[in-house]
mmCIF file of C-alpha atoms and ligand atoms in Angstrom:
data_model
loop_
_atom_site.group_PDB
_atom_site.id
_atom_site.type_symbol
_atom_site.label_atom_id
_atom_site.label_comp_id
_atom_site.label_asym_id
_atom_site.label_seq_id
_atom_site.Cartn_x
_atom_site.Cartn_y
_atom_site.Cartn_z
ATOM 1 C CA UNK A 3 0.000 0.000 0.000
ATOM 2 C CA UNK A 4 1.266 3.486 -0.847
ATOM 3 C CA UNK A 5 1.586 6.001 1.984
ATOM 4 C CA UNK A 6 -0.687 9.057 2.093
ATOM 5 C CA UNK A 7 0.420 11.720 -0.369
ATOM 6 C CA UNK A 8 2.595 14.606 0.768
ATOM 7 C CA UNK A 9 1.107 16.756 -1.954
ATOM 8 C CA UNK A 10 -2.490 16.540 -3.181
ATOM 9 C CA UNK A 11 -2.693 16.993 -6.948
ATOM 10 C CA UNK A 12 -6.464 16.965 -7.207
ATOM 11 C CA UNK A 13 -8.018 20.049 -8.698
ATOM 12 C CA UNK A 14 -4.602 21.592 -9.430
ATOM 13 C CA UNK A 15 -3.628 23.481 -12.561
ATOM 14 C CA UNK A 16 -0.723 21.430 -13.902
ATOM 15 C CA UNK A 17 1.518 22.823 -16.629
ATOM 16 C CA UNK A 18 3.480 20.292 -18.657
ATOM 17 C CA UNK A 19 6.255 22.363 -20.232
ATOM 18 C CA UNK A 20 7.452 20.472 -23.318
ATOM 19 C CA UNK A 21 4.206 18.628 -24.031
ATOM 20 C CA UNK A 22 5.045 17.833 -27.671
ATOM 21 C CA UNK A 23 8.050 15.653 -26.871
ATOM 22 C CA UNK A 24 8.003 11.949 -26.076
ATOM 23 C CA UNK A 25 8.069 12.555 -22.322
ATOM 24 C CA UNK A 26 5.610 15.449 -22.352
ATOM 25 C CA UNK A 27 3.087 13.471 -24.390
ATOM 26 C CA UNK A 28 3.319 10.508 -22.025
ATOM 27 C CA UNK A 29 2.787 12.861 -19.079
ATOM 28 C CA UNK A 30 -0.309 14.325 -20.735
ATOM 29 C CA UNK A 31 -1.755 10.865 -21.402
ATOM 30 C CA UNK A 32 -1.196 9.886 -17.778
ATOM 31 C CA UNK A 33 -2.421 13.191 -16.335
ATOM 32 C CA UNK A 34 -5.605 13.067 -18.416
ATOM 33 C CA UNK A 35 -6.724 10.266 -16.066
ATOM 34 C CA UNK A 36 -6.387 12.554 -13.040
ATOM 35 C CA UNK A 37 -8.719 15.195 -11.671
ATOM 36 C CA UNK A 38 -6.416 18.048 -12.630
ATOM 37 C CA UNK A 39 -6.647 21.004 -14.991
ATOM 38 C CA UNK A 40 -4.014 20.497 -17.666
ATOM 39 C CA UNK A 41 -2.137 23.461 -19.102
ATOM 40 C CA UNK A 42 -0.044 23.344 -22.264
ATOM 41 C CA UNK A 43 1.251 25.910 -24.697
ATOM 42 C CA UNK A 44 2.669 25.255 -28.163
ATOM 43 C CA UNK A 45 6.224 26.321 -28.945
ATOM 44 C CA UNK A 46 4.951 28.695 -31.663
ATOM 45 C CA UNK A 47 3.037 30.600 -28.987
ATOM 46 C CA UNK A 48 5.602 30.603 -26.192
ATOM 47 C CA UNK A 49 9.373 30.411 -26.471
ATOM 48 C CA UNK A 50 10.533 28.998 -23.144
ATOM 49 C CA UNK A 51 13.908 30.688 -23.479
ATOM 50 C CA UNK A 52 12.233 34.135 -23.349
ATOM 51 C CA UNK A 53 11.852 35.095 -19.710
ATOM 52 C CA UNK A 54 9.369 37.944 -20.126
ATOM 53 C CA UNK A 55 7.088 35.838 -22.316
ATOM 54 C CA UNK A 56 7.272 32.906 -19.895
ATOM 55 C CA UNK A 57 6.304 35.172 -16.998
ATOM 56 C CA UNK A 58 3.445 36.803 -18.916
ATOM 57 C CA UNK A 59 2.034 33.389 -19.919
ATOM 58 C CA UNK A 60 2.346 32.033 -16.392
ATOM 59 C CA UNK A 61 0.678 35.104 -14.915
ATOM 60 C CA UNK A 62 -2.268 34.534 -17.229
ATOM 61 C CA UNK A 63 -2.609 30.782 -16.638
ATOM 62 C CA UNK A 64 -1.453 30.552 -12.993
ATOM 63 C CA UNK A 65 -0.080 26.996 -12.887
ATOM 64 C CA UNK A 66 0.138 25.520 -9.396
ATOM 65 C CA UNK A 67 2.240 22.573 -10.526
ATOM 66 C CA UNK A 68 4.952 22.668 -13.203
ATOM 67 C CA UNK A 69 6.585 19.643 -14.813
ATOM 68 C CA UNK A 70 9.633 20.812 -16.721
ATOM 69 C CA UNK A 71 9.950 18.239 -19.494
ATOM 70 C CA UNK A 72 11.018 20.718 -22.166
ATOM 71 C CA UNK A 73 14.602 20.222 -23.282
ATOM 72 C CA UNK A 74 16.844 19.956 -26.279
ATOM 73 C CA UNK A 75 17.581 16.210 -26.357
ATOM 74 C CA UNK A 76 19.232 13.767 -28.700
ATOM 75 C CA UNK A 77 21.400 10.710 -29.035
ATOM 76 C CA UNK A 78 25.137 10.456 -28.641
ATOM 77 C CA UNK A 79 25.943 11.924 -32.072
ATOM 78 C CA UNK A 80 23.544 14.872 -31.797
ATOM 79 C CA UNK A 81 25.061 15.697 -28.399
ATOM 80 C CA UNK A 82 28.592 15.527 -29.735
ATOM 81 C CA UNK A 83 27.817 17.628 -32.833
ATOM 82 C CA UNK A 84 25.651 20.389 -31.307
ATOM 83 C CA UNK A 85 27.099 21.165 -27.839
ATOM 84 C CA UNK A 86 26.233 24.860 -28.172
ATOM 85 C CA UNK A 87 22.507 24.215 -28.549
ATOM 86 C CA UNK A 88 22.460 21.460 -25.933
ATOM 87 C CA UNK A 89 24.112 23.756 -23.417
ATOM 88 C CA UNK A 90 22.505 27.085 -24.211
ATOM 89 C CA UNK A 91 18.927 26.071 -24.937
ATOM 90 C CA UNK A 92 18.703 23.823 -21.920
ATOM 91 C CA UNK A 93 20.263 26.391 -19.599
ATOM 92 C CA UNK A 94 17.951 29.105 -20.812
ATOM 93 C CA UNK A 95 14.777 27.010 -20.573
ATOM 94 C CA UNK A 96 15.644 25.859 -17.056
ATOM 95 C CA UNK A 97 16.599 29.296 -15.844
ATOM 96 C CA UNK A 98 13.469 30.996 -17.149
ATOM 97 C CA UNK A 99 10.933 28.349 -16.181
ATOM 98 C CA UNK A 100 12.354 27.595 -12.738
ATOM 99 C CA UNK A 101 12.905 31.214 -11.727
ATOM 100 C CA UNK A 102 9.487 32.299 -13.054
ATOM 101 C CA UNK A 103 7.888 29.397 -11.150
ATOM 102 C CA UNK A 104 9.525 30.576 -7.946
ATOM 103 C CA UNK A 105 8.615 34.212 -8.493
ATOM 104 C CA UNK A 106 4.995 33.392 -9.287
ATOM 105 C CA UNK A 107 4.475 31.053 -6.336
ATOM 106 C CA UNK A 108 4.208 27.664 -8.076
ATOM 107 C CA UNK A 109 3.452 25.129 -5.331
ATOM 108 C CA UNK A 110 5.344 22.170 -6.763
ATOM 109 C CA UNK A 111 7.819 21.841 -9.594
ATOM 110 C CA UNK A 112 9.369 18.681 -11.009
ATOM 111 C CA UNK A 113 12.522 19.041 -13.094
ATOM 112 C CA UNK A 114 13.703 16.183 -15.289
ATOM 113 C CA UNK A 115 17.448 15.626 -15.312
ATOM 114 C CA UNK A 116 19.102 12.583 -16.878
ATOM 115 C CA UNK A 117 21.249 9.611 -15.902
ATOM 116 C CA UNK A 118 24.018 10.935 -18.174
ATOM 117 C CA UNK A 119 24.800 13.714 -15.712
ATOM 118 C CA UNK A 120 26.586 11.316 -13.376
ATOM 119 C CA UNK A 121 30.368 10.994 -13.605
ATOM 120 C CA UNK A 122 31.473 8.794 -16.493
ATOM 121 C CA UNK A 123 33.111 6.078 -14.430
ATOM 122 C CA UNK A 124 30.674 5.717 -11.562
ATOM 123 C CA UNK A 125 30.447 2.567 -9.474
ATOM 124 C CA UNK A 126 27.366 0.558 -10.503
ATOM 125 C CA UNK A 127 24.507 0.754 -9.759
ATOM 126 C CA UNK A 128 24.656 4.533 -9.609
ATOM 127 C CA UNK A 129 23.453 6.067 -6.393
ATOM 128 C CA UNK A 130 22.200 9.635 -6.207
ATOM 129 C CA UNK A 131 25.088 10.750 -4.010
ATOM 130 C CA UNK A 132 27.625 10.032 -6.798
ATOM 131 C CA UNK A 133 26.545 13.213 -8.547
ATOM 132 C CA UNK A 134 29.468 15.644 -8.980
ATOM 133 C CA UNK A 135 32.065 13.185 -7.702
ATOM 134 C CA UNK A 136 34.063 12.811 -10.939
ATOM 135 C CA UNK A 137 34.621 13.864 -14.568
ATOM 136 C CA UNK A 138 31.735 13.720 -17.039
ATOM 137 C CA UNK A 139 31.466 11.695 -20.262
ATOM 138 C CA UNK A 140 32.923 13.811 -23.114
ATOM 139 C CA UNK A 141 30.183 13.112 -25.688
ATOM 140 C CA UNK A 142 27.438 14.703 -23.595
ATOM 141 C CA UNK A 143 29.287 17.085 -21.322
ATOM 142 C CA UNK A 144 27.385 20.176 -22.496
ATOM 143 C CA UNK A 145 23.973 18.574 -21.983
ATOM 144 C CA UNK A 146 25.016 17.084 -18.649
ATOM 145 C CA UNK A 147 26.299 20.406 -17.329
ATOM 146 C CA UNK A 148 23.101 22.169 -18.374
ATOM 147 C CA UNK A 149 21.028 19.528 -16.586
ATOM 148 C CA UNK A 150 23.220 19.745 -13.480
ATOM 149 C CA UNK A 151 22.502 23.491 -13.409
ATOM 150 C CA UNK A 152 18.775 22.702 -13.545
ATOM 151 C CA UNK A 153 19.117 20.462 -10.496
ATOM 152 C CA UNK A 154 21.032 23.170 -8.708
ATOM 153 C CA UNK A 155 18.430 25.812 -9.569
ATOM 154 C CA UNK A 156 15.776 23.656 -7.892
ATOM 155 C CA UNK A 157 17.969 23.008 -4.885
ATOM 156 C CA UNK A 158 18.830 26.687 -4.468
ATOM 157 C CA UNK A 159 15.153 27.660 -4.509
ATOM 158 C CA UNK A 160 14.428 24.994 -1.903
ATOM 159 C CA UNK A 161 17.300 26.051 0.362
ATOM 160 C CA UNK A 162 16.911 29.784 0.117
ATOM 161 C CA UNK A 163 13.140 30.143 -0.222
ATOM 162 C CA UNK A 164 11.660 26.861 0.969
ATOM 163 C CA UNK A 165 10.119 26.035 -2.432
ATOM 164 C CA UNK A 166 8.870 22.511 -3.028
ATOM 165 C CA UNK A 167 10.922 22.086 -6.212
ATOM 166 C CA UNK A 168 12.151 18.543 -6.857
ATOM 167 C CA UNK A 169 14.308 16.880 -9.499
ATOM 168 C CA UNK A 170 14.581 13.378 -10.896
ATOM 169 C CA UNK A 171 17.161 11.525 -12.953
ATOM 170 C CA UNK A 172 15.501 9.287 -15.542
ATOM 171 C CA UNK A 173 17.547 6.605 -17.239
ATOM 172 C CA UNK A 174 17.509 6.219 -21.078
ATOM 173 C CA UNK A 175 13.862 6.432 -22.136
ATOM 174 C CA UNK A 176 11.992 5.054 -25.152
ATOM 175 C CA UNK A 177 8.443 4.708 -26.413
ATOM 176 C CA UNK A 178 5.907 6.272 -28.785
ATOM 177 C CA UNK A 179 6.793 9.684 -30.264
ATOM 178 C CA UNK A 180 10.518 9.073 -29.837
ATOM 179 C CA UNK A 181 12.938 10.467 -32.424
ATOM 180 C CA UNK A 182 13.427 7.610 -34.892
ATOM 181 C CA UNK A 183 15.985 9.479 -36.966
ATOM 182 C CA UNK A 184 18.993 7.152 -37.320
ATOM 183 C CA UNK A 185 21.467 10.047 -37.036
ATOM 184 C CA UNK A 186 20.040 12.209 -34.242
ATOM 185 C CA UNK A 187 17.969 9.744 -32.220
ATOM 186 C CA UNK A 188 18.914 7.582 -29.259
ATOM 187 C CA UNK A 189 20.058 4.050 -29.832
ATOM 188 C CA UNK A 190 16.779 2.196 -29.327
ATOM 189 C CA UNK A 191 14.587 4.092 -31.806
ATOM 190 C CA UNK A 192 17.521 4.495 -34.231
ATOM 191 C CA UNK A 193 18.084 0.742 -34.306
ATOM 192 C CA UNK A 194 14.378 -0.052 -34.546
ATOM 193 C CA UNK A 195 14.233 2.014 -37.685
ATOM 194 C CA UNK A 196 17.534 0.800 -39.115
ATOM 195 C CA UNK A 197 16.669 -2.874 -38.635
ATOM 196 C CA UNK A 198 13.146 -2.369 -39.931
ATOM 197 C CA UNK A 199 14.393 -0.690 -43.091
ATOM 198 C CA UNK A 200 17.093 -3.312 -43.605
ATOM 199 C CA UNK A 201 14.498 -6.061 -43.361
ATOM 200 C CA UNK A 202 12.132 -4.227 -45.728
ATOM 201 C CA UNK A 203 14.892 -3.746 -48.324
ATOM 202 C CA UNK A 204 16.297 -7.264 -47.870
ATOM 203 C CA UNK A 205 19.738 -5.957 -46.764
ATOM 204 C CA UNK A 206 22.176 -8.577 -45.529
ATOM 205 C CA UNK A 207 24.023 -6.302 -43.104
ATOM 206 C CA UNK A 208 23.129 -3.658 -40.515
ATOM 207 C CA UNK A 209 25.743 -1.384 -39.009
ATOM 208 C CA UNK A 210 25.502 -0.652 -35.280
ATOM 209 C CA UNK A 211 27.688 2.115 -33.859
ATOM 210 C CA UNK A 212 30.553 1.488 -31.490
ATOM 211 C CA UNK A 213 31.852 -1.768 -30.042
ATOM 212 C CA UNK A 214 28.507 -3.170 -28.851
ATOM 213 C CA UNK A 215 29.919 -3.557 -25.332
ATOM 214 C CA UNK A 216 28.534 -0.439 -23.559
ATOM 215 C CA UNK A 217 25.722 -1.272 -21.196
ATOM 216 C CA UNK A 218 22.501 0.732 -21.049
ATOM 217 C CA UNK A 219 19.331 0.666 -19.003
ATOM 218 C CA UNK A 220 16.031 1.489 -20.736
ATOM 219 C CA UNK A 221 12.713 2.587 -19.283
ATOM 220 C CA UNK A 222 9.423 2.863 -21.152
ATOM 221 C CA UNK A 223 8.100 6.419 -21.131
ATOM 222 C CA UNK A 224 4.732 5.273 -19.685
ATOM 223 C CA UNK A 225 6.601 3.984 -16.640
ATOM 224 C CA UNK A 226 8.419 7.299 -16.440
ATOM 225 C CA UNK A 227 5.133 9.240 -16.508
ATOM 226 C CA UNK A 228 3.754 7.113 -13.692
ATOM 227 C CA UNK A 229 6.951 7.695 -11.709
ATOM 228 C CA UNK A 230 6.676 11.473 -12.200
ATOM 229 C CA UNK A 231 3.144 11.551 -10.795
ATOM 230 C CA UNK A 232 4.241 9.382 -7.929
ATOM 231 C CA UNK A 233 7.078 11.780 -7.130
ATOM 232 C CA UNK A 234 4.823 14.830 -7.268
ATOM 233 C CA UNK A 235 2.647 13.186 -4.656
ATOM 234 C CA UNK A 236 5.168 11.388 -2.486
ATOM 235 C CA UNK A 237 8.568 13.032 -2.815
ATOM 236 C CA UNK A 238 10.017 16.236 -1.453
ATOM 237 C CA UNK A 239 13.775 16.375 -1.003
ATOM 238 C CA UNK A 240 16.712 18.441 -2.168
ATOM 239 C CA UNK A 241 18.601 15.366 -3.363
ATOM 240 C CA UNK A 242 17.336 14.414 -6.831
ATOM 241 C CA UNK A 243 15.946 10.892 -7.252
ATOM 242 C CA UNK A 244 16.760 8.198 -9.833
ATOM 243 C CA UNK A 245 14.095 6.699 -12.096
ATOM 244 C CA UNK A 246 15.052 3.504 -13.888
ATOM 245 C CA UNK A 247 14.302 -0.179 -14.003
ATOM 246 C CA UNK A 248 17.518 -1.301 -12.339
ATOM 247 C CA UNK A 249 18.493 -3.659 -15.207
ATOM 248 C CA UNK A 250 20.806 -3.082 -18.118
ATOM 249 C CA UNK A 251 22.030 -4.921 -21.188
ATOM 250 C CA UNK A 252 24.804 -4.482 -23.742
ATOM 251 C CA UNK A 253 24.223 -2.639 -27.003
ATOM 252 C CA UNK A 254 24.931 -5.954 -28.746
ATOM 253 C CA UNK A 255 22.126 -7.617 -26.765
ATOM 254 C CA UNK A 256 19.837 -4.700 -27.527
ATOM 255 C CA UNK A 257 20.640 -4.956 -31.257
ATOM 256 C CA UNK A 258 19.963 -8.704 -31.239
ATOM 257 C CA UNK A 259 16.651 -8.167 -29.457
ATOM 258 C CA UNK A 260 15.617 -5.510 -31.966
ATOM 259 C CA UNK A 261 16.683 -7.718 -34.888
ATOM 260 C CA UNK A 262 14.441 -10.480 -33.534
ATOM 261 C CA UNK A 263 11.483 -8.153 -32.958
ATOM 262 C CA UNK A 264 11.703 -6.554 -36.391
ATOM 263 C CA UNK A 265 12.278 -9.925 -38.089
ATOM 264 C CA UNK A 266 15.694 -8.964 -39.516
ATOM 265 C CA UNK A 267 17.839 -12.072 -40.133
ATOM 266 C CA UNK A 268 21.019 -10.658 -41.676
ATOM 267 C CA UNK A 269 24.398 -9.865 -40.167
ATOM 268 C CA UNK A 270 25.046 -7.240 -37.487
ATOM 269 C CA UNK A 271 28.319 -5.345 -37.918
ATOM 270 C CA UNK A 272 29.740 -3.066 -35.227
ATOM 271 C CA UNK A 273 31.483 0.123 -36.334
ATOM 272 C CA UNK A 274 34.266 0.993 -33.870
ATOM 273 C CA UNK A 275 34.799 4.355 -35.588
ATOM 274 C CA UNK A 276 31.580 5.553 -33.922
ATOM 275 C CA UNK A 277 31.630 6.594 -30.247
ATOM 276 C CA UNK A 278 30.682 4.224 -27.444
ATOM 277 C CA UNK A 279 30.008 6.904 -24.846
ATOM 278 C CA UNK A 280 29.772 5.948 -21.189
ATOM 279 C CA UNK A 281 30.718 2.289 -20.658
ATOM 280 C CA UNK A 282 27.794 1.694 -18.295
ATOM 281 C CA UNK A 283 25.193 3.662 -16.354
ATOM 282 C CA UNK A 284 22.739 1.528 -14.438
ATOM 283 C CA UNK A 285 20.795 3.406 -11.816
ATOM 284 C CA UNK A 286 20.246 2.392 -8.234
ATOM 285 C CA UNK A 287 16.487 2.743 -7.846
ATOM 286 C CA UNK A 288 16.164 1.844 -4.190
ATOM 287 C CA UNK A 289 15.042 5.334 -3.155
ATOM 288 C CA UNK A 290 12.130 5.500 -5.571
ATOM 289 C CA UNK A 291 11.051 1.892 -5.009
ATOM 290 C CA UNK A 292 11.030 2.583 -1.256
ATOM 291 C CA UNK A 293 8.414 5.241 -2.056
ATOM 292 C CA UNK A 294 6.165 2.588 -3.623
ATOM 293 C CA UNK A 295 6.821 2.993 -7.382
ATOM 294 C CA UNK A 296 7.942 0.119 -9.608
ATOM 295 C CA UNK A 297 8.440 -0.142 -13.366
ATOM 296 C CA UNK A 298 5.719 -2.246 -15.034
ATOM 297 C CA UNK A 299 6.727 -2.679 -18.678
ATOM 298 C CA UNK A 300 9.345 -5.356 -19.440
ATOM 299 C CA UNK A 301 11.871 -4.239 -22.054
ATOM 300 C CA UNK A 302 10.972 -6.716 -24.783
ATOM 301 C CA UNK A 303 7.254 -5.986 -24.464
ATOM 302 C CA UNK A 304 7.958 -2.245 -24.516
ATOM 303 C CA UNK A 305 10.114 -2.532 -27.644
ATOM 304 C CA UNK A 306 7.410 -4.587 -29.416
ATOM 305 C CA UNK A 307 4.800 -1.979 -28.572
ATOM 306 C CA UNK A 308 7.103 0.845 -29.702
ATOM 307 C CA UNK A 309 7.782 -1.014 -32.949
ATOM 308 C CA UNK A 310 4.022 -1.323 -33.574
ATOM 309 C CA UNK A 311 3.717 2.417 -32.962
ATOM 310 C CA UNK A 312 6.572 3.102 -35.370
ATOM 311 C CA UNK A 313 4.952 0.917 -38.047
ATOM 312 C CA UNK A 314 1.639 2.721 -37.648
ATOM 313 C CA UNK A 315 3.097 6.234 -37.706
ATOM 314 C CA UNK A 316 6.292 6.206 -39.729
ATOM 315 C CA UNK A 317 6.548 3.566 -42.366
ATOM 316 C CA UNK A 318 4.679 5.440 -45.079
ATOM 317 C CA UNK A 319 7.347 8.136 -45.036
ATOM 318 C CA UNK A 320 10.238 6.141 -43.602
ATOM 319 C CA UNK A 321 10.785 4.388 -46.902
ATOM 320 C CA UNK A 322 12.354 7.473 -48.496
ATOM 321 C CA UNK A 323 14.373 8.260 -45.377
ATOM 322 C CA UNK A 324 13.118 11.845 -45.309
ATOM 323 C CA UNK A 325 10.426 11.855 -42.706
ATOM 324 C CA UNK A 326 9.841 14.380 -39.950
ATOM 325 C CA UNK A 327 8.580 13.466 -36.533
ATOM 326 C CA UNK A 328 4.792 13.836 -36.340
HETATM 327 O O1 GFB B 17 21.226 6.222 -26.995
HETATM 328 P P1 GFB B 17 22.561 6.840 -27.168
HETATM 329 O O2 GFB B 17 22.713 7.773 -28.291
HETATM 330 O O3 GFB B 17 22.881 7.578 -25.848
HETATM 331 O O4 GFB B 17 23.685 5.691 -27.386
HETATM 332 P P2 GFB B 17 23.855 7.526 -24.614
HETATM 333 C C1 GFB B 17 23.822 4.574 -26.581
HETATM 334 C C2 GFB B 17 24.869 3.623 -27.097
HETATM 335 O O5 GFB B 17 24.367 2.999 -28.271
HETATM 336 C C3 GFB B 17 26.252 4.156 -27.470
HETATM 337 C C4 GFB B 17 25.356 2.949 -29.278
HETATM 338 O O6 GFB B 17 27.218 3.258 -27.016
HETATM 339 C C5 GFB B 17 26.218 4.162 -28.996
HETATM 340 O O7 GFB B 17 27.498 4.002 -29.577
HETATM 341 N N1 GFB B 17 24.715 2.925 -30.600
HETATM 342 C C6 GFB B 17 24.794 1.911 -31.494
HETATM 343 C C7 GFB B 17 23.939 3.884 -31.139
HETATM 344 N N2 GFB B 17 24.134 2.214 -32.617
HETATM 345 C C8 GFB B 17 23.572 3.430 -32.415
HETATM 346 C C9 GFB B 17 22.748 4.266 -33.228
HETATM 347 O O8 GFB B 17 22.376 3.960 -34.343
HETATM 348 N N3 GFB B 17 22.347 5.449 -32.676
HETATM 349 C C10 GFB B 17 22.724 5.826 -31.414
HETATM 350 N N4 GFB B 17 22.295 7.005 -30.945
HETATM 351 N N5 GFB B 17 23.543 5.076 -30.644
HETATM 352 C C11 GFB B 17 22.839 9.849 -24.394
HETATM 353 C C12 GFB B 17 23.353 11.227 -24.162
HETATM 354 O O9 GFB B 17 23.896 9.031 -24.221
HETATM 355 O O10 GFB B 17 21.849 9.445 -23.477
HETATM 356 C C13 GFB B 17 22.273 12.177 -23.952
HETATM 357 O O11 GFB B 17 24.222 11.604 -25.195
HETATM 358 C C14 GFB B 17 21.143 11.676 -23.074
HETATM 359 O O12 GFB B 17 22.827 13.339 -23.434
HETATM 360 C C15 GFB B 17 20.768 10.255 -23.347
HETATM 361 O O13 GFB B 17 21.483 11.814 -21.740
HETATM 362 C C16 GFB B 17 19.826 9.666 -22.297
HETATM 363 O O14 GFB B 17 23.215 6.691 -23.559
HETATM 364 O O15 GFB B 17 25.245 7.156 -24.951
#
């Protein structure tokens, strides 16, 4: 049985900042089952990096709860190629939304960090207190530093002003509405698409980046959304909290699983010229499980469901390799 909530969400005006992304959409789906008033604003109407506009919009809509899911995100290559945008856009969004939330009296704010902000060579599984205890992974240093600043902005507002601003560290996420672009996306959607296209074309070889030996943990975005609601209700602490499933696998194992699910039977070739990134980053999830949350979607089932979603939404345009995310 879950303990009584620390914070009662019912009847609250909840703003999901970043509602068009994979995480934001999952949060909206989950929140639509709650007795809350949902607030969203399209990017064309509000640029979250513009402080005055953010404050004017918030004054008009008076959110009581803010979930900051808006961020510039991408896979290992996008991070390595565009450090300026990953650093600047994320810093600006965090600064404006978190400071405006404090100034305008938001009751509860949840900031989403990432497991990649831990030091590169952390002991496994990674406990929350390892944050800032060692050098970062080079390929996503800019993004990691921006996210660390977001955590610190929440902590500073808690310490100095007593705000109930909390932060979480999700592991690598996947699910519907992910970025399936093979160049910019994360490994799971990128491989789903690459293997699917190889099977459709009858290719005999698929190239997977790196050595295949790095280990990664994956969490379905529906599980993440559930965890976020759970934290809003049951968590209030200045130390950010991990969200993961506690299990990892190698990229080779992931590729073999995806090959099986997509029905691809050819060869898998690893390309060592591409970066491996962090060797491993499995989260210790004992703090969040002690609060009564547990992941529900096993990886293989989640990948199958995501593949069905991809087939339903992408294949018409995927064939020419020029699609945009819906
Ligand atoms: O998902 P991914 O880009 O993110 O890559 P990270 C994970 C691993 O998969 C790396 C390998 O070892 C890649 O070399 N990989 C193999 C591939 N084939 C592919 C492919 O086709 N595409 C991609 N993308 N990878 C990101 C960070 O790190 O994790 C972000 O850069 C963010 O900042 C995110 O935090 C959660 O796990 O390495």
